[in-house]
Short mmCIF file of C-alpha atoms in Angstrom, two decimals:
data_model
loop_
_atom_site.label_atom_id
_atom_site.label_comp_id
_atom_site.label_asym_id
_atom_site.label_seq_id
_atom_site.Cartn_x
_atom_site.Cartn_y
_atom_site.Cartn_z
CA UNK A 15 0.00 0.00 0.00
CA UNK A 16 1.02 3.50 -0.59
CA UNK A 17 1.02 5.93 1.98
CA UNK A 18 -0.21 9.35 1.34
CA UNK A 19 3.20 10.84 1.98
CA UNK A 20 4.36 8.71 -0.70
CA UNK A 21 1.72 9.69 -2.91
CA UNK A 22 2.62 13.37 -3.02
CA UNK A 23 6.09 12.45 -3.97
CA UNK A 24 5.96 10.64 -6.79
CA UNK A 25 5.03 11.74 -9.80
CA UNK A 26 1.90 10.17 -11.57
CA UNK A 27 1.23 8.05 -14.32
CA UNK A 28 -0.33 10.61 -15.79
CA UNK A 29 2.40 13.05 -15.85
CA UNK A 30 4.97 10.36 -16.59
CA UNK A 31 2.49 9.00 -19.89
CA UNK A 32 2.79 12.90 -20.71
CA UNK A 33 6.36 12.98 -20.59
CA UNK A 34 6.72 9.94 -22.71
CA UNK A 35 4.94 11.86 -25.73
CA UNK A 36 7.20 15.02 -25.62
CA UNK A 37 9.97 15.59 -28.08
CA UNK A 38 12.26 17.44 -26.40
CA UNK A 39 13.63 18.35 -29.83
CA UNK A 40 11.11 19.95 -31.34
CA UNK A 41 9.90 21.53 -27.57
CA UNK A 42 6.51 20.04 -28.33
CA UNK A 43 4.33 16.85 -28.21
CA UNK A 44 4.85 13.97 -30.39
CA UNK A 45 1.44 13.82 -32.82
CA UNK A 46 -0.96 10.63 -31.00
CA UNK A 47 -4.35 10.48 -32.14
CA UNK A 48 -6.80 12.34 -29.77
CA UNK A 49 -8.62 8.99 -28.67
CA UNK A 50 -5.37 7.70 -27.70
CA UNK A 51 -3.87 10.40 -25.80
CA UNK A 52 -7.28 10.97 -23.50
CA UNK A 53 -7.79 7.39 -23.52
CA UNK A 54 -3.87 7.19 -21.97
CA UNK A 55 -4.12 9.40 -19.27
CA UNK A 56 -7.89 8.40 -18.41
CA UNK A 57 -6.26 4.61 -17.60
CA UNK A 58 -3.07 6.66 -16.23
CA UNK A 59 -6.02 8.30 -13.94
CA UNK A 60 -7.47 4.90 -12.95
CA UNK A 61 -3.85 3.34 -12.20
CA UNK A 62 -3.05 5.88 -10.28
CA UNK A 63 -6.54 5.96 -7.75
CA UNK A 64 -5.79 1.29 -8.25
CA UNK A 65 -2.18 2.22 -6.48
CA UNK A 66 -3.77 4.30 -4.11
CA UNK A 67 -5.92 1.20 -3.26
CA UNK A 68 -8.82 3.63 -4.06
CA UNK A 69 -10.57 1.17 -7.08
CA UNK A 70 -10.58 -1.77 -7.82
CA UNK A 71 -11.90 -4.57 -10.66
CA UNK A 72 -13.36 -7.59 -10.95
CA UNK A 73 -14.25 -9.22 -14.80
CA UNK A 74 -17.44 -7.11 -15.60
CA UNK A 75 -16.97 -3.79 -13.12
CA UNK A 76 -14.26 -1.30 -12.17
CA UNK A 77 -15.04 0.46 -8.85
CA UNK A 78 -14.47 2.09 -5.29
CA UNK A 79 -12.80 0.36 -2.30
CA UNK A 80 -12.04 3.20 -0.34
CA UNK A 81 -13.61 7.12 -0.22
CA UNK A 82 -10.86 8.47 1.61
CA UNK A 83 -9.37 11.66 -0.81
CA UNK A 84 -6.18 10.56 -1.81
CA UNK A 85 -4.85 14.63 -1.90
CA UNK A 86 -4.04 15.09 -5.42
CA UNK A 87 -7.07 17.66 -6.97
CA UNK A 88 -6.99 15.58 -10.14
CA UNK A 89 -7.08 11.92 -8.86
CA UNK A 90 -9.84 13.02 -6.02
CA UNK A 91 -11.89 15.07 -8.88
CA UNK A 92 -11.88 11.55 -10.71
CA UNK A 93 -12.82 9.54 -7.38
CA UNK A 94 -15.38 11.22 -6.95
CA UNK A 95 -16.44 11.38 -10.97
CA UNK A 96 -16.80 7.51 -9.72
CA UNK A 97 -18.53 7.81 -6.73
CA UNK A 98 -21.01 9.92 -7.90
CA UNK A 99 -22.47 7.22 -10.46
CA UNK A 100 -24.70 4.60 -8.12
CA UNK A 101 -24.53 1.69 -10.70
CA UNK A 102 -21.52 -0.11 -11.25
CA UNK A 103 -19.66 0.48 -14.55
CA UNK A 104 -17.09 -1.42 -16.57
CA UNK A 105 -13.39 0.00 -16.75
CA UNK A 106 -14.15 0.62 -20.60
CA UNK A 107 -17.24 3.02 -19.71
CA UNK A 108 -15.24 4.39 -17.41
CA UNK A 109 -12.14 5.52 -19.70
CA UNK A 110 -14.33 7.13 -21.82
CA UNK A 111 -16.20 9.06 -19.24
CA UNK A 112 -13.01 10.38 -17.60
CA UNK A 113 -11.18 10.63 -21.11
CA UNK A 114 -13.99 13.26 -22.59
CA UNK A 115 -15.32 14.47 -19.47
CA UNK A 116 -12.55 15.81 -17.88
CA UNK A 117 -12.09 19.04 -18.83
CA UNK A 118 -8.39 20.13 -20.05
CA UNK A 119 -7.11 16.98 -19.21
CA UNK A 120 -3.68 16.90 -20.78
CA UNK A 121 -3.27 20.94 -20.02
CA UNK A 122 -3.69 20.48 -16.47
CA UNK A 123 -1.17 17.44 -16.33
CA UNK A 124 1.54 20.09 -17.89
CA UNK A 125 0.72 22.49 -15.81
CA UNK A 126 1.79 20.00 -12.54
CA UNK A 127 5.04 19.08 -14.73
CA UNK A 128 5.29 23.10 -14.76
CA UNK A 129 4.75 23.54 -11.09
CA UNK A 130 7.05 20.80 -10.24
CA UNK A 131 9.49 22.25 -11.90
CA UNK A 132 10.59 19.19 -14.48
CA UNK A 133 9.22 21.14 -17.52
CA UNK A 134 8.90 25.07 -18.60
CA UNK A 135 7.12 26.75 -20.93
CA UNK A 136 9.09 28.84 -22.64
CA UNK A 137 8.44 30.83 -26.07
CA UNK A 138 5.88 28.39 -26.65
CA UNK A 139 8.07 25.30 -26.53
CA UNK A 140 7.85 22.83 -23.96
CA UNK A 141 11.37 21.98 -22.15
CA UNK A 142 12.89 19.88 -19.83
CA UNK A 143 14.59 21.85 -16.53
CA UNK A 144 17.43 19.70 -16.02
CA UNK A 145 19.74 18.57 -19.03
CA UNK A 146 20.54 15.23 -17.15
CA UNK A 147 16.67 14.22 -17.75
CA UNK A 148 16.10 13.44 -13.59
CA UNK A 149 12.94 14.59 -12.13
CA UNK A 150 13.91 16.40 -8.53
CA UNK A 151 11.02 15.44 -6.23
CA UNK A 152 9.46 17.19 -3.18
CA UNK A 153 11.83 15.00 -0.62
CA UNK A 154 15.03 15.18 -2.66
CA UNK A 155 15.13 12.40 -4.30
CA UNK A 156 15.41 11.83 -7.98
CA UNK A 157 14.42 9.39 -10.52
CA UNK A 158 15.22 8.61 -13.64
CA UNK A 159 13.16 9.95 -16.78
CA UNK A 160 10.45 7.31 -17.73
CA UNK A 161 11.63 6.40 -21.26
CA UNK A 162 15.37 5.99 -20.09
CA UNK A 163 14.44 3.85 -17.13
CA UNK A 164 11.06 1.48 -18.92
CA UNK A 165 13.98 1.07 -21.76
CA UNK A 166 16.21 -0.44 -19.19
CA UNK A 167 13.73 -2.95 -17.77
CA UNK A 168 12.25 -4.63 -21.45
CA UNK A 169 16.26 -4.30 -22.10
CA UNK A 170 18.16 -5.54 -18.72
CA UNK A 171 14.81 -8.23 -18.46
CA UNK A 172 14.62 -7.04 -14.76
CA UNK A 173 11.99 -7.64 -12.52
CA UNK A 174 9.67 -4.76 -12.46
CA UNK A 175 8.30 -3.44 -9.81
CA UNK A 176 4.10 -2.57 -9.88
CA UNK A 177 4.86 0.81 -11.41
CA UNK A 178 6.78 0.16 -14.15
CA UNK A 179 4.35 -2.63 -14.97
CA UNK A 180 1.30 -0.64 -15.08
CA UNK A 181 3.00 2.15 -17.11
CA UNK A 182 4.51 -1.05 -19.60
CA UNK A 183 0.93 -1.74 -19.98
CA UNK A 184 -0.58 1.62 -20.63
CA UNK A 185 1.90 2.55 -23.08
CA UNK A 186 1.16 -0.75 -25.16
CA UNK A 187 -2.68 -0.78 -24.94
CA UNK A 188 -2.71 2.49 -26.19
CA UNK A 189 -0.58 1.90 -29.20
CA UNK A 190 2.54 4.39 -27.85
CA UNK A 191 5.36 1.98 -28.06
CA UNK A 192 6.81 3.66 -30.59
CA UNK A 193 7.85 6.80 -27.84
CA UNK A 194 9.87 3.75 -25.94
CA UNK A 195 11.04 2.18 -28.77
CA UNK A 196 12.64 2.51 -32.76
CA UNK A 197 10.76 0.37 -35.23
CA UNK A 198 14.10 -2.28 -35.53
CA UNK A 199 13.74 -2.75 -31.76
CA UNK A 200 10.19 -4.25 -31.74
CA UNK A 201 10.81 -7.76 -32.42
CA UNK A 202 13.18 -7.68 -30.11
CA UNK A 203 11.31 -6.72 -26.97
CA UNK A 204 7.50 -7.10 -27.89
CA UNK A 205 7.52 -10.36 -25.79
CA UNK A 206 9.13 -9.03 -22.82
CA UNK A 207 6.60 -6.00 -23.11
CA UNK A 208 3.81 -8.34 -23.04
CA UNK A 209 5.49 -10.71 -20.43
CA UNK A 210 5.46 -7.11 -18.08
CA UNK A 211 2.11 -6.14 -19.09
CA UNK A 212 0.18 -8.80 -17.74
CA UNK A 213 1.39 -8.62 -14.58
CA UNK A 214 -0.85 -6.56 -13.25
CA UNK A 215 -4.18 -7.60 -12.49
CA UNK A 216 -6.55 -4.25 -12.64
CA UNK A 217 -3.81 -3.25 -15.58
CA UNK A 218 -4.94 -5.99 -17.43
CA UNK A 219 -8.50 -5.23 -16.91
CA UNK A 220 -7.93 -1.71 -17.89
CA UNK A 221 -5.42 -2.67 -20.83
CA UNK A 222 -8.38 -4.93 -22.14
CA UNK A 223 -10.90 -2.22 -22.37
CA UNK A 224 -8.70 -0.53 -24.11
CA UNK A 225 -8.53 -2.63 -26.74
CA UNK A 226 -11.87 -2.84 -26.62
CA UNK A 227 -12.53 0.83 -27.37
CA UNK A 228 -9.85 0.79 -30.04
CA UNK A 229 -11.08 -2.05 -31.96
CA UNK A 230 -14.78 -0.19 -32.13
CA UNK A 231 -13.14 3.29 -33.33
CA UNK A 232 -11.64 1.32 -35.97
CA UNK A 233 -14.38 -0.49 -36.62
CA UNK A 234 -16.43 2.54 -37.00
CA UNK A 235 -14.10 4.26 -38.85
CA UNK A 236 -13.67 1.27 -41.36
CA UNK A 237 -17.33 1.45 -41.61
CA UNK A 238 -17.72 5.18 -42.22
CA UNK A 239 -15.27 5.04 -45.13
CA UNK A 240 -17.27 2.15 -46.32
CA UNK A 241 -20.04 4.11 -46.37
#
């Protein structure tokens, strides 16, 4: 379990999936399609409040465990988006709900990289503080950027720990290998991503319904052009 404490020291998923899509070269974000980038941090959302052993899932619903604020505005605003709807929901219903209805979603995320000082805005580009690519958190501490470090793991084939899983797992249900990885590394590491992506349980859950709202957008889309 994490403590509270701990909680306001790390940084999120949802500000380390939004880290994972910025090219630092350019001093912008790398081009995902909408439905995947809302649809990332909406699970990153869920992960996080899971962690916080604030939600869990069984096969058919996603839902509350504990009402207790965890002290982060954007991951309580999100409890209580849950707690608020009486009937239980499936973690696919609930992606979408928190992907669309969230309002500035990914602008709010930068803004916390902002106030915790890893990124600044500057003439319109989007850069990192700290050349060495280490995020200083509130005690001190520093870790290593996400890519850098996830790139180690699938590479090094070391045990992850819960963290890294869940964020393995994000970043391949929502089709954003390709900010871990070059295109001649894939057959290379695709089974150890998917060997680290099952390993969590609600990730799984979440990483399904994923897929599950992906395959429909395609299928609509397929559809629509059919039409």
């Amino acid at each position: 379990m994490i403590t509270q404490c701990e909680e306001m020291t790390m940084l999120t998923f949802a500000e380390e999936i939004l880290l994972l899509t910025l090219d630092d070269k350019k001093g912008d974000f790398r081009p995902l399609h909408e439905q995947a980038m809302r649809t990332a941090l909406a699970g990153a959302l869920l992960m996080d409040l899971a962690m916080a052993d604030r939600i869990d899932t069984d096969l058919q619903h996603l839902f509350v465990i504990n009402t207790d604020p965890v002290g982060d505005p954007l991951l309580d605003e999100t409890l209580g988006r849950l707690r608020a709807v009486q009937d239980r929901q499936n973690a696919a219903y609930w992606l979408n709900e928190i992907a669309w209805q969230t309002e500035n979603l990914r602008p709010r995320v930068l803004q916390r990289l902002v106030d915790r000082g890893v990124l600044k805005v500057e003439d319109r580009k989007i850069l990192w503080v700290f050349a060495q690519r280490r995020y200083p958190l509130i005690d001190d501490r520093e870790v290593k950027e996400v890519r850098a470090r996830l790139r180690e793991l699938i590479f090094n084939k070391e045990i992850p720990d819960a963290r890294e899983a869940v964020l393995i797992g994000l970043v391949h249900a929502c089709g954003m290998i390709d900010t871990l990885f070059e295109e001649h590394e894939l057959p290379q590491v695709m089974p150890r991503v998917m060997e680290v992506a099952r390993l969590d349980l609600i990730g799984r859950e979440v990483d399904r319904a994923i897929r599950d709202i992906f395959m429909a957008m395609t299928s609509y889309n397929v559809h629509t052009i059919a039409e």
